[in-house]
mmCIF file of C-alpha atoms and ligand atoms in Angstrom:
data_model
loop_
_atom_site.group_PDB
_atom_site.id
_atom_site.type_symbol
_atom_site.label_atom_id
_atom_site.label_comp_id
_atom_site.label_asym_id
_atom_site.label_seq_id
_atom_site.Cartn_x
_atom_site.Cartn_y
_atom_site.Cartn_z
ATOM 1 C CA LEU W 78 -19.445 -6.781 13.188
ATOM 2 C CA PHE W 79 -18.412 -8.981 10.276
ATOM 3 C CA LYS W 80 -20.157 -9.667 7.012
ATOM 4 C CA THR W 81 -19.145 -12.838 5.289
ATOM 5 C CA GLY W 82 -19.461 -14.656 1.943
ATOM 6 C CA SER W 83 -21.885 -13.715 -0.717
ATOM 7 C CA SER W 84 -23.534 -10.686 1.013
ATOM 8 C CA ALA W 85 -20.158 -9.119 1.276
ATOM 9 C CA MET W 86 -19.493 -9.865 -2.454
ATOM 10 C CA ALA W 87 -22.790 -8.368 -3.568
ATOM 11 C CA GLU W 88 -22.288 -5.163 -1.639
ATOM 12 C CA ARG W 89 -18.861 -4.410 -3.160
ATOM 13 C CA SER W 90 -19.775 -4.799 -6.802
ATOM 14 C CA THR W 91 -18.478 -1.321 -7.679
ATOM 15 C CA VAL W 92 -14.886 -2.036 -6.608
ATOM 16 C CA GLU W 93 -12.920 -3.437 -9.558
ATOM 17 C CA ASP W 94 -10.207 -5.341 -7.697
ATOM 18 C CA VAL W 95 -10.974 -8.852 -8.890
ATOM 19 C CA PHE W 96 -8.480 -10.512 -11.281
ATOM 20 C CA ASP W 97 -9.742 -10.274 -14.881
ATOM 21 C CA ASP W 98 -8.615 -13.345 -16.799
ATOM 22 C CA SER W 99 -9.876 -12.000 -20.151
ATOM 23 C CA TYR W 100 -7.102 -9.442 -20.651
ATOM 24 C CA ARG W 101 -4.166 -10.705 -22.673
ATOM 25 C CA GLU W 102 -0.940 -8.795 -23.239
ATOM 26 C CA LYS W 103 -0.231 -7.787 -26.832
ATOM 27 C CA GLU W 104 2.154 -10.117 -28.661
ATOM 28 C CA GLY W 105 5.262 -8.628 -30.319
ATOM 29 C CA PRO W 106 7.988 -6.204 -29.268
ATOM 30 C CA LYS W 107 7.462 -4.192 -26.045
ATOM 31 C CA PRO W 108 7.612 -0.350 -26.111
ATOM 32 C CA PRO W 109 11.048 1.009 -25.048
ATOM 33 C CA MET W 110 11.566 1.834 -21.354
ATOM 34 C CA MET W 111 11.747 5.593 -20.819
ATOM 35 C CA MET W 112 13.743 6.610 -17.757
ATOM 36 C CA VAL W 113 12.525 9.447 -15.601
ATOM 37 C CA TRP W 114 15.841 10.921 -14.458
ATOM 38 C CA ARG W 115 14.271 13.304 -11.969
ATOM 39 C CA ASN W 116 12.891 10.328 -10.014
ATOM 40 C CA VAL W 117 16.209 8.430 -10.266
ATOM 41 C CA ILE W 118 17.999 11.459 -8.719
ATOM 42 C CA LEU W 119 15.354 12.078 -6.018
ATOM 43 C CA MET W 120 15.174 8.397 -4.990
ATOM 44 C CA SER W 121 19.000 8.153 -4.876
ATOM 45 C CA LEU W 122 19.186 11.332 -2.723
ATOM 46 C CA LEU W 123 16.479 9.942 -0.410
ATOM 47 C CA HIS W 124 18.381 6.677 0.086
ATOM 48 C CA VAL W 125 21.746 8.422 0.646
ATOM 49 C CA GLY W 126 19.961 10.676 3.219
ATOM 50 C CA ALA W 127 18.460 7.606 4.887
ATOM 51 C CA LEU W 128 21.958 6.008 5.083
ATOM 52 C CA TYR W 129 23.217 9.182 6.726
ATOM 53 C CA GLY W 130 20.221 8.856 9.101
ATOM 54 C CA LEU W 131 21.521 5.368 10.013
ATOM 55 C CA ILE W 132 24.916 6.827 10.838
ATOM 56 C CA LEU W 133 23.241 9.482 13.037
ATOM 57 C CA LEU W 134 21.089 6.906 14.837
ATOM 58 C CA PRO W 135 23.471 6.528 17.901
ATOM 59 C CA TYR W 136 23.222 10.305 18.446
ATOM 60 C CA ALA W 137 19.423 10.288 18.610
ATOM 61 C CA SER W 138 17.745 10.610 22.026
ATOM 62 C CA PHE W 139 15.389 7.874 23.224
ATOM 63 C CA SER W 140 12.427 10.173 22.738
ATOM 64 C CA THR W 141 13.470 10.737 19.118
ATOM 65 C CA LEU W 142 13.670 6.945 18.506
ATOM 66 C CA VAL W 143 10.194 6.486 19.974
ATOM 67 C CA TRP W 144 8.944 9.352 17.803
ATOM 68 C CA THR W 145 10.510 7.760 14.741
ATOM 69 C CA ALA W 146 8.585 4.511 15.482
ATOM 70 C CA VAL W 147 5.368 6.538 15.991
ATOM 71 C CA CYS W 148 5.813 8.261 12.612
ATOM 72 C CA TYR W 149 6.550 4.880 10.934
ATOM 73 C CA LEU W 150 3.369 3.374 12.397
ATOM 74 C CA PHE W 151 1.178 6.391 11.752
ATOM 75 C CA SER W 152 2.301 6.754 8.139
ATOM 76 C CA GLY W 153 2.088 3.008 7.739
ATOM 77 C CA LEU W 154 -1.548 2.968 8.866
ATOM 78 C CA GLY W 155 -2.283 5.714 6.339
ATOM 79 C CA VAL W 156 -1.259 3.196 3.689
ATOM 80 C CA THR W 157 -2.544 -0.101 5.103
ATOM 81 C CA ALA W 158 -5.760 0.821 6.932
ATOM 82 C CA GLY W 159 -6.241 3.929 4.741
ATOM 83 C CA VAL W 160 -5.515 3.837 1.066
ATOM 84 C CA HIS W 161 -5.182 0.037 0.852
ATOM 85 C CA ARG W 162 -7.970 -1.619 2.894
ATOM 86 C CA LEU W 163 -10.398 1.271 2.984
ATOM 87 C CA TRP W 164 -10.039 3.301 -0.221
ATOM 88 C CA SER W 165 -8.692 0.669 -2.659
ATOM 89 C CA HIS W 166 -10.742 -2.337 -1.561
ATOM 90 C CA ARG W 167 -13.633 -0.803 0.467
ATOM 91 C CA SER W 168 -13.239 -3.696 2.858
ATOM 92 C CA TYR W 169 -14.799 -1.760 5.721
ATOM 93 C CA LYS W 170 -16.555 1.599 6.260
ATOM 94 C CA ALA W 171 -14.915 4.488 8.024
ATOM 95 C CA SER W 172 -16.580 7.509 9.647
ATOM 96 C CA PHE W 173 -15.602 11.071 8.626
ATOM 97 C CA PRO W 174 -13.171 11.669 11.557
ATOM 98 C CA LEU W 175 -11.417 8.355 10.889
ATOM 99 C CA ARG W 176 -11.129 9.147 7.172
ATOM 100 C CA VAL W 177 -9.574 12.535 8.046
ATOM 101 C CA PHE W 178 -7.090 10.816 10.363
ATOM 102 C CA LEU W 179 -6.198 8.261 7.696
ATOM 103 C CA ALA W 180 -5.811 10.924 5.003
ATOM 104 C CA LEU W 181 -3.398 12.906 7.235
ATOM 105 C CA ALA W 182 -1.448 9.703 7.934
ATOM 106 C CA ASN W 183 -1.449 8.985 4.230
ATOM 107 C CA SER W 184 0.133 12.344 3.459
ATOM 108 C CA MET W 185 2.869 11.563 5.993
ATOM 109 C CA ALA W 186 3.517 8.350 3.949
ATOM 110 C CA PHE W 187 4.028 10.381 0.716
ATOM 111 C CA GLN W 188 3.191 7.540 -1.726
ATOM 112 C CA ASN W 189 1.178 9.555 -4.226
ATOM 113 C CA ASP W 190 -2.281 10.831 -3.272
ATOM 114 C CA ILE W 191 -5.076 8.504 -2.247
ATOM 115 C CA TYR W 192 -6.878 8.724 -5.612
ATOM 116 C CA ASP W 193 -3.827 7.824 -7.724
ATOM 117 C CA TRP W 194 -2.687 5.122 -5.346
ATOM 118 C CA ALA W 195 -6.085 3.455 -5.215
ATOM 119 C CA ARG W 196 -6.482 3.619 -9.007
ATOM 120 C CA ASP W 197 -3.034 2.088 -9.585
ATOM 121 C CA HIS W 198 -3.767 -0.535 -6.943
ATOM 122 C CA ARG W 199 -7.076 -1.577 -8.422
ATOM 123 C CA VAL W 200 -5.444 -1.986 -11.817
ATOM 124 C CA HIS W 201 -2.674 -4.047 -10.102
ATOM 125 C CA HIS W 202 -5.274 -6.474 -8.734
ATOM 126 C CA LYS W 203 -7.375 -6.620 -11.896
ATOM 127 C CA HIS W 204 -4.416 -7.219 -14.269
ATOM 128 C CA SER W 205 -1.778 -8.665 -11.956
ATOM 129 C CA GLU W 206 1.465 -9.789 -13.593
ATOM 130 C CA THR W 207 0.644 -8.344 -17.023
ATOM 131 C CA ASP W 208 1.681 -5.190 -18.885
ATOM 132 C CA ALA W 209 -1.287 -3.419 -17.376
ATOM 133 C CA ASP W 210 0.000 -4.011 -13.832
ATOM 134 C CA PRO W 211 1.968 -0.876 -12.738
ATOM 135 C CA HIS W 212 4.555 -2.977 -10.852
ATOM 136 C CA ASN W 213 4.333 -6.234 -12.906
ATOM 137 C CA ALA W 214 6.464 -8.639 -10.897
ATOM 138 C CA THR W 215 7.236 -10.800 -13.947
ATOM 139 C CA ARG W 216 9.664 -8.017 -14.928
ATOM 140 C CA GLY W 217 11.837 -8.931 -11.910
ATOM 141 C CA PHE W 218 12.396 -7.922 -8.258
ATOM 142 C CA PHE W 219 13.963 -4.541 -8.971
ATOM 143 C CA PHE W 220 11.151 -3.423 -11.323
ATOM 144 C CA ALA W 221 8.399 -4.549 -8.922
ATOM 145 C CA HIS W 222 10.208 -2.995 -5.983
ATOM 146 C CA ILE W 223 11.313 0.486 -7.136
ATOM 147 C CA GLY W 224 12.066 0.379 -10.853
ATOM 148 C CA TRP W 225 8.439 1.040 -11.830
ATOM 149 C CA LEU W 226 8.698 4.490 -10.186
ATOM 150 C CA LEU W 227 11.755 5.353 -12.257
ATOM 151 C CA VAL W 228 10.333 4.829 -15.762
ATOM 152 C CA ARG W 229 7.248 5.955 -17.679
ATOM 153 C CA LYS W 230 4.287 3.612 -17.263
ATOM 154 C CA HIS W 231 3.472 0.962 -19.848
ATOM 155 C CA PRO W 232 0.652 2.352 -22.059
ATOM 156 C CA ASP W 233 -1.632 -0.609 -21.037
ATOM 157 C CA VAL W 234 -1.538 0.527 -17.361
ATOM 158 C CA ILE W 235 -3.039 3.894 -18.361
ATOM 159 C CA GLU W 236 -5.461 2.386 -20.882
ATOM 160 C CA LYS W 237 -6.830 -0.187 -18.447
ATOM 161 C CA GLY W 238 -6.765 2.290 -15.569
ATOM 162 C CA LYS W 239 -8.963 4.703 -17.470
ATOM 163 C CA LYS W 240 -11.616 2.011 -17.777
ATOM 164 C CA LEU W 241 -11.890 1.493 -13.959
ATOM 165 C CA GLU W 242 -14.935 2.592 -12.032
ATOM 166 C CA LEU W 243 -13.692 5.212 -9.532
ATOM 167 C CA THR W 244 -16.887 7.120 -8.681
ATOM 168 C CA ASP W 245 -16.605 6.077 -5.016
ATOM 169 C CA LEU W 246 -13.240 7.876 -4.764
ATOM 170 C CA LYS W 247 -14.448 10.946 -6.668
ATOM 171 C CA ALA W 248 -17.500 11.140 -4.292
ATOM 172 C CA ASP W 249 -15.346 11.059 -1.124
ATOM 173 C CA LYS W 250 -14.744 14.659 -0.055
ATOM 174 C CA VAL W 251 -11.770 13.633 2.134
ATOM 175 C CA VAL W 252 -10.016 11.980 -0.851
ATOM 176 C CA MET W 253 -10.586 14.926 -3.159
ATOM 177 C CA PHE W 254 -9.513 17.440 -0.540
ATOM 178 C CA GLN W 255 -6.266 15.556 0.040
ATOM 179 C CA ARG W 256 -5.722 15.398 -3.755
ATOM 180 C CA ARG W 257 -6.232 19.202 -4.098
ATOM 181 C CA HIS W 258 -3.769 20.041 -1.339
ATOM 182 C CA TYR W 259 -1.440 17.035 -1.724
ATOM 183 C CA LYS W 260 1.910 18.808 -2.153
ATOM 184 C CA LEU W 261 1.466 21.142 0.811
ATOM 185 C CA SER W 262 0.171 18.292 2.994
ATOM 186 C CA VAL W 263 3.292 16.223 2.158
ATOM 187 C CA VAL W 264 5.670 19.042 2.934
ATOM 188 C CA ILE W 265 4.061 19.585 6.290
ATOM 189 C CA LEU W 266 3.319 15.961 7.307
ATOM 190 C CA CYS W 267 6.111 13.929 5.775
ATOM 191 C CA PHE W 268 8.998 16.390 6.288
ATOM 192 C CA LEU W 269 8.214 19.302 8.636
ATOM 193 C CA VAL W 270 6.215 17.622 11.437
ATOM 194 C CA PRO W 271 8.605 14.604 11.910
ATOM 195 C CA MET W 272 11.542 17.023 12.058
ATOM 196 C CA LEU W 273 10.084 19.919 14.093
ATOM 197 C CA VAL W 274 8.386 17.929 16.885
ATOM 198 C CA PRO W 275 11.595 16.455 18.383
ATOM 199 C CA TRP W 276 13.446 19.742 17.861
ATOM 200 C CA TYR W 277 10.765 21.887 19.525
ATOM 201 C CA PHE W 278 9.574 19.599 22.301
ATOM 202 C CA TRP W 279 12.779 17.877 23.558
ATOM 203 C CA GLY W 280 15.603 19.831 21.992
ATOM 204 C CA GLU W 281 16.807 17.264 19.417
ATOM 205 C CA SER W 282 19.298 18.650 16.919
ATOM 206 C CA LEU W 283 17.762 19.658 13.598
ATOM 207 C CA ALA W 284 20.169 17.324 11.725
ATOM 208 C CA VAL W 285 19.135 14.216 13.671
ATOM 209 C CA ALA W 286 15.501 15.263 13.548
ATOM 210 C CA TYR W 287 15.625 15.667 9.762
ATOM 211 C CA PHE W 288 17.593 12.548 8.927
ATOM 212 C CA VAL W 289 16.181 9.986 11.441
ATOM 213 C CA PRO W 290 12.330 10.451 11.855
ATOM 214 C CA GLY W 291 12.336 12.345 8.547
ATOM 215 C CA LEU W 292 14.360 10.674 5.808
ATOM 216 C CA LEU W 293 15.310 7.311 7.426
ATOM 217 C CA ARG W 294 11.688 6.634 8.571
ATOM 218 C CA TYR W 295 10.328 7.604 5.145
ATOM 219 C CA ALA W 296 12.735 5.372 3.236
ATOM 220 C CA LEU W 297 12.151 2.381 5.548
ATOM 221 C CA MET W 298 8.372 2.778 5.211
ATOM 222 C CA LEU W 299 8.631 3.034 1.432
ATOM 223 C CA ASN W 300 10.802 -0.112 1.238
ATOM 224 C CA ALA W 301 8.487 -2.066 3.531
ATOM 225 C CA THR W 302 5.614 -1.167 1.198
ATOM 226 C CA TRP W 303 7.558 -1.987 -1.924
ATOM 227 C CA LEU W 304 8.449 -5.455 -0.459
ATOM 228 C CA VAL W 305 4.768 -6.357 -0.756
ATOM 229 C CA ASN W 306 5.036 -5.773 -4.538
ATOM 230 C CA SER W 307 8.454 -7.434 -4.926
ATOM 231 C CA ALA W 308 9.191 -10.111 -2.263
ATOM 232 C CA ALA W 309 5.527 -11.040 -1.575
ATOM 233 C CA HIS W 310 4.994 -11.547 -5.324
ATOM 234 C CA ILE W 311 8.074 -13.792 -5.649
ATOM 235 C CA TRP W 312 8.847 -15.686 -2.387
ATOM 236 C CA GLY W 313 6.463 -17.733 -0.176
ATOM 237 C CA ASN W 314 3.761 -20.395 -0.304
ATOM 238 C CA ARG W 315 0.492 -20.235 -2.253
ATOM 239 C CA PRO W 316 -1.954 -22.106 -0.024
ATOM 240 C CA TYR W 317 -5.043 -20.433 -1.382
ATOM 241 C CA ASP W 318 -4.324 -20.163 -5.116
ATOM 242 C CA LYS W 319 -1.325 -21.698 -6.832
ATOM 243 C CA THR W 320 -2.347 -20.241 -10.204
ATOM 244 C CA ILE W 321 -1.391 -16.695 -9.170
ATOM 245 C CA ASN W 322 1.977 -15.172 -8.316
ATOM 246 C CA PRO W 323 1.312 -13.421 -4.923
ATOM 247 C CA ARG W 324 2.622 -15.344 -1.893
ATOM 248 C CA GLU W 325 2.258 -15.672 1.869
ATOM 249 C CA ASN W 326 5.399 -13.925 3.235
ATOM 250 C CA PRO W 327 5.389 -13.549 7.090
ATOM 251 C CA LEU W 328 8.552 -11.467 7.140
ATOM 252 C CA VAL W 329 6.992 -8.937 4.844
ATOM 253 C CA ALA W 330 3.803 -9.098 6.906
ATOM 254 C CA PHE W 331 5.788 -8.042 9.962
ATOM 255 C CA THR W 332 7.542 -5.000 8.417
ATOM 256 C CA ALA W 333 4.463 -3.973 6.431
ATOM 257 C CA ILE W 334 2.271 -4.127 9.615
ATOM 258 C CA GLY W 335 0.083 -6.943 8.340
ATOM 259 C CA GLU W 336 0.283 -6.803 4.551
ATOM 260 C CA GLY W 337 2.388 -9.799 3.605
ATOM 261 C CA PHE W 338 -0.265 -12.469 3.397
ATOM 262 C CA HIS W 339 -0.467 -11.674 -0.260
ATOM 263 C CA ASN W 340 -1.717 -15.006 -1.721
ATOM 264 C CA TYR W 341 -4.776 -14.732 0.546
ATOM 265 C CA HIS W 342 -5.185 -11.029 -0.269
ATOM 266 C CA HIS W 343 -5.154 -11.486 -4.020
ATOM 267 C CA THR W 344 -7.551 -14.425 -3.676
ATOM 268 C CA PHE W 345 -9.999 -12.570 -1.427
ATOM 269 C CA PRO W 346 -9.258 -8.813 -1.945
ATOM 270 C CA PHE W 347 -12.372 -7.710 -0.052
ATOM 271 C CA ASP W 348 -11.369 -9.179 3.310
ATOM 272 C CA TYR W 349 -10.649 -6.285 5.728
ATOM 273 C CA SER W 350 -7.883 -8.307 7.446
ATOM 274 C CA THR W 351 -5.919 -9.203 4.217
ATOM 275 C CA SER W 352 -5.258 -12.493 5.897
ATOM 276 C CA GLU W 353 -7.160 -15.445 7.260
ATOM 277 C CA PHE W 354 -5.763 -15.170 10.757
ATOM 278 C CA GLY W 355 -7.091 -11.887 12.233
ATOM 279 C CA CYS W 356 -4.573 -9.942 14.346
ATOM 280 C CA LYS W 357 -1.723 -12.489 14.080
ATOM 281 C CA LEU W 358 1.285 -10.442 12.761
ATOM 282 C CA ASN W 359 -1.295 -7.925 11.671
ATOM 283 C CA LEU W 360 -1.228 -4.626 13.524
ATOM 284 C CA THR W 361 -3.451 -3.031 10.940
ATOM 285 C CA THR W 362 -6.252 -5.435 11.703
ATOM 286 C CA ALA W 363 -5.869 -4.713 15.421
ATOM 287 C CA PHE W 364 -6.091 -1.018 14.579
ATOM 288 C CA ILE W 365 -9.296 -1.448 12.511
ATOM 289 C CA ASP W 366 -10.810 -3.636 15.256
ATOM 290 C CA LEU W 367 -10.095 -0.866 17.786
ATOM 291 C CA MET W 368 -11.743 1.645 15.478
ATOM 292 C CA CYS W 369 -14.841 -0.645 15.303
ATOM 293 C CA PHE W 370 -14.852 -0.868 19.127
ATOM 294 C CA LEU W 371 -14.793 2.967 19.327
ATOM 295 C CA GLY W 372 -17.642 3.193 16.810
ATOM 296 C CA LEU W 373 -15.476 4.890 14.131
ATOM 297 C CA ALA W 374 -15.508 1.961 11.683
ATOM 298 C CA THR W 375 -18.194 -0.542 10.688
ATOM 299 C CA ASP W 376 -19.024 -3.288 8.146
ATOM 300 C CA CYS W 377 -15.713 -5.154 8.199
ATOM 301 C CA LYS W 378 -15.953 -7.771 5.442
ATOM 302 C CA ARG W 379 -14.666 -11.293 6.131
ATOM 303 C CA VAL W 380 -14.561 -14.471 4.116
ATOM 304 C CA SER W 381 -16.425 -17.430 5.604
ATOM 305 C CA LYS W 382 -14.364 -20.419 6.765
ATOM 306 C CA ASP W 383 -16.271 -22.667 4.352
ATOM 307 C CA MET W 384 -15.435 -20.499 1.391
ATOM 308 C CA ILE W 385 -11.772 -20.483 2.390
ATOM 309 C CA ALA W 386 -11.685 -24.269 2.836
ATOM 310 C CA ALA W 387 -13.333 -24.871 -0.519
ATOM 311 C CA ARG W 388 -10.824 -22.559 -2.245
ATOM 312 C CA ILE W 389 -7.821 -24.198 -0.531
ATOM 313 C CA LYS W 390 -9.065 -27.575 -1.741
ATOM 314 C CA ARG W 391 -9.763 -26.346 -5.252
ATOM 315 C CA THR W 392 -6.697 -24.159 -6.051
ATOM 316 C CA GLY W 393 -4.218 -24.400 -3.129
ATOM 317 C CA ASP W 394 -0.608 -25.541 -3.528
ATOM 318 C CA GLY W 395 -0.957 -28.022 -0.552
ATOM 319 C CA ASN W 396 1.092 -25.857 1.903
ATOM 320 C CA TYR W 397 -1.834 -24.714 4.043
ATOM 321 C CA LYS W 398 -1.209 -24.379 7.732
ATOM 322 C CA SER W 399 -4.158 -23.480 9.952
ATOM 323 C CA GLY W 400 -3.087 -20.573 12.214
HETATM 324 C C1 ST9 C 794 5.080 4.975 -3.940
HETATM 325 C C2 ST9 C 794 3.829 4.230 -4.282
HETATM 326 O O1 ST9 C 794 5.972 4.557 -3.350
HETATM 327 C C3 ST9 C 794 3.890 2.877 -3.606
HETATM 328 C C4 ST9 C 794 2.703 2.054 -3.985
HETATM 329 C C5 ST9 C 794 2.850 0.649 -3.495
HETATM 330 C C6 ST9 C 794 1.708 -0.186 -3.698
HETATM 331 C C7 ST9 C 794 1.810 -1.378 -2.763
HETATM 332 C C8 ST9 C 794 0.643 -2.276 -2.785
HETATM 333 C C9 ST9 C 794 0.765 -3.401 -1.826
HETATM 334 C C10 ST9 C 794 -0.386 -3.581 -0.917
HETATM 335 C C11 ST9 C 794 -0.372 -2.689 0.268
HETATM 336 C C12 ST9 C 794 0.775 -2.818 1.182
HETATM 337 C C13 ST9 C 794 0.916 -1.649 2.109
HETATM 338 C C14 ST9 C 794 2.115 -1.855 3.095
HETATM 339 C C15 ST9 C 794 2.487 -0.603 3.802
HETATM 340 C C16 ST9 C 794 3.499 -0.821 4.846
HETATM 341 C C17 ST9 C 794 3.726 0.404 5.631
HETATM 342 C C18 ST9 C 794 4.752 0.263 6.809
HETATM 343 N N1 ST9 C 794 -4.989 4.701 -14.749
HETATM 344 O O2 ST9 C 794 1.722 8.912 -13.510
HETATM 345 P P1 ST9 C 794 1.994 9.553 -14.833
HETATM 346 C C19 ST9 C 794 -2.618 8.910 -16.224
HETATM 347 S S1 ST9 C 794 5.119 6.624 -4.547
HETATM 348 C C20 ST9 C 794 -5.467 5.727 -15.456
HETATM 349 O O3 ST9 C 794 2.784 10.834 -14.826
HETATM 350 P P2 ST9 C 794 4.062 8.478 -16.462
HETATM 351 C C21 ST9 C 794 -2.430 10.143 -15.275
HETATM 352 O O4 ST9 C 794 -3.615 10.483 -14.667
HETATM 353 C C22 ST9 C 794 6.622 7.279 -3.958
HETATM 354 N N2 ST9 C 794 -4.717 6.776 -15.778
HETATM 355 O O5 ST9 C 794 2.610 8.513 -15.808
HETATM 356 C C23 ST9 C 794 -1.893 11.160 -16.234
HETATM 357 O O6 ST9 C 794 -3.037 11.722 -16.969
HETATM 358 P P3 ST9 C 794 -3.145 13.290 -17.256
HETATM 359 C C24 ST9 C 794 6.800 8.711 -4.220
HETATM 360 C C25 ST9 C 794 -3.456 6.788 -15.382
HETATM 361 O O7 ST9 C 794 4.278 9.730 -17.253
HETATM 362 C C26 ST9 C 794 -1.047 10.378 -17.227
HETATM 363 O O8 ST9 C 794 -1.601 9.034 -17.204
HETATM 364 N N3 ST9 C 794 6.366 9.141 -5.544
HETATM 365 C C27 ST9 C 794 -2.879 5.757 -14.595
HETATM 366 O O9 ST9 C 794 4.148 7.191 -17.203
HETATM 367 C C28 ST9 C 794 0.412 10.344 -16.913
HETATM 368 O O10 ST9 C 794 0.587 9.857 -15.533
HETATM 369 C C29 ST9 C 794 7.116 8.930 -6.653
HETATM 370 O O11 ST9 C 794 8.187 8.419 -6.594
HETATM 371 C C30 ST9 C 794 -3.724 4.647 -14.304
HETATM 372 N N4 ST9 C 794 -3.261 3.611 -13.563
HETATM 373 O O12 ST9 C 794 5.023 8.525 -15.213
HETATM 374 C C31 ST9 C 794 6.567 9.501 -7.943
HETATM 375 N N5 ST9 C 794 -1.638 6.050 -14.353
HETATM 376 O O13 ST9 C 794 -1.925 13.573 -18.096
HETATM 377 C C32 ST9 C 794 5.869 8.464 -8.612
HETATM 378 C C33 ST9 C 794 -1.366 7.243 -14.905
HETATM 379 O O14 ST9 C 794 -4.448 13.385 -17.979
HETATM 380 N N6 ST9 C 794 5.294 8.659 -9.902
HETATM 381 N N7 ST9 C 794 -2.474 7.704 -15.512
HETATM 382 O O15 ST9 C 794 -3.124 13.959 -15.946
HETATM 383 C C34 ST9 C 794 5.787 9.268 -11.016
HETATM 384 O O16 ST9 C 794 6.703 10.074 -11.003
HETATM 385 C C35 ST9 C 794 5.152 8.868 -12.329
HETATM 386 O O17 ST9 C 794 3.883 8.347 -12.056
HETATM 387 C C36 ST9 C 794 5.989 7.808 -13.106
HETATM 388 C C37 ST9 C 794 5.224 7.411 -14.400
HETATM 389 C C38 ST9 C 794 7.298 8.387 -13.530
HETATM 390 C C39 ST9 C 794 6.210 6.560 -12.274
HETATM 391 ZN ZN1 ZN C 795 -4.689 -4.924 -2.396
HETATM 392 ZN ZN1 ZN C 796 -0.065 -7.537 -5.096
#
């Protein structure tokens, strides 16, 4: 089931997600920040709508609350198991039906299409904490969390992004199909399905159905994702590599269904579990393991214990806890 160490490294040579120490930011004045007011307005409206969803929460039926959790998990897996571990890092292989499932889930998450997300994410790993990192955490919590979506990108993000090898994404029919029909898929899966299912099947009011499994679920899922870029790049230990910013943050790992072990993940980006400890606080790993069991996923890449131990010794901050 698992490939470890150097064979895993050799196989994934086309994925450019390894930190590139050779890039240096240009000295001198930074280009001015250009606000994108459309995004400021839309994000504000979304968060006001989500707050209204919180007010409506006591009026939601039990079935609607369960449905909200289902939508959160499904869209979350479209990000974690889908665009993150599969398409950005190629840390395992997924069959066609699983890729279709993950692409649908990804459209429910509405976080840009798979191609754009994976490209931005590879450039984030390759040039972390520099001008070429889309959500450069050295620009502060707010920028790393949501601010980066409210301004034009730094020119270095686009320049370095254009140099990335993305042929694997272009060759994946599921990725390109989702990209072609992205807007329609988002309208249907992120907004209509979460709202219409409770209304049609158990008579929930349209208002509750729109604001709770719709907007509140979407806003919570976005913020859980953004916490990986903000909190998990600022707060936590660095047991694997103290020379990089990303941290181990168990609280983020819980809300982001397994994606908060960020010091490990930036040290070993090809590991399908994004943490050393398998399913612990890691629902996404449990999901991928289940997919392997069902024969829908294969070739999960893992780092060998020896390689981890050597790395902890060489670059860790001394805060390592086993398990
Ligand atoms: C969202 C994304 O929320 C969240 C991602 C989070 C990542 C997290 C990672 C952590 C690990 C995983 C954890 C998962 C946890 C999940 C938990 C779940 C419970 N390279 O973009 P434009 C080109 S999205 C190469 O307009 P501007 C581009 O192709 C939320 N090229 O840049 C285009 O070329 P052309 C909803 C690049 O104008 C041109 O440049 N969505 C790159 O600066 C212009 O592109 C939104 O809010 C690159 N890297 O605008 C909208 N980038 O002209 C978000 C760009 O030839 N986006 N190019 O077509 C936008 O509105 C805009 O992108 C912008 C920048 C305003 C931010
Ligand atoms: Zn990653
Ligand atoms: Zn990161």
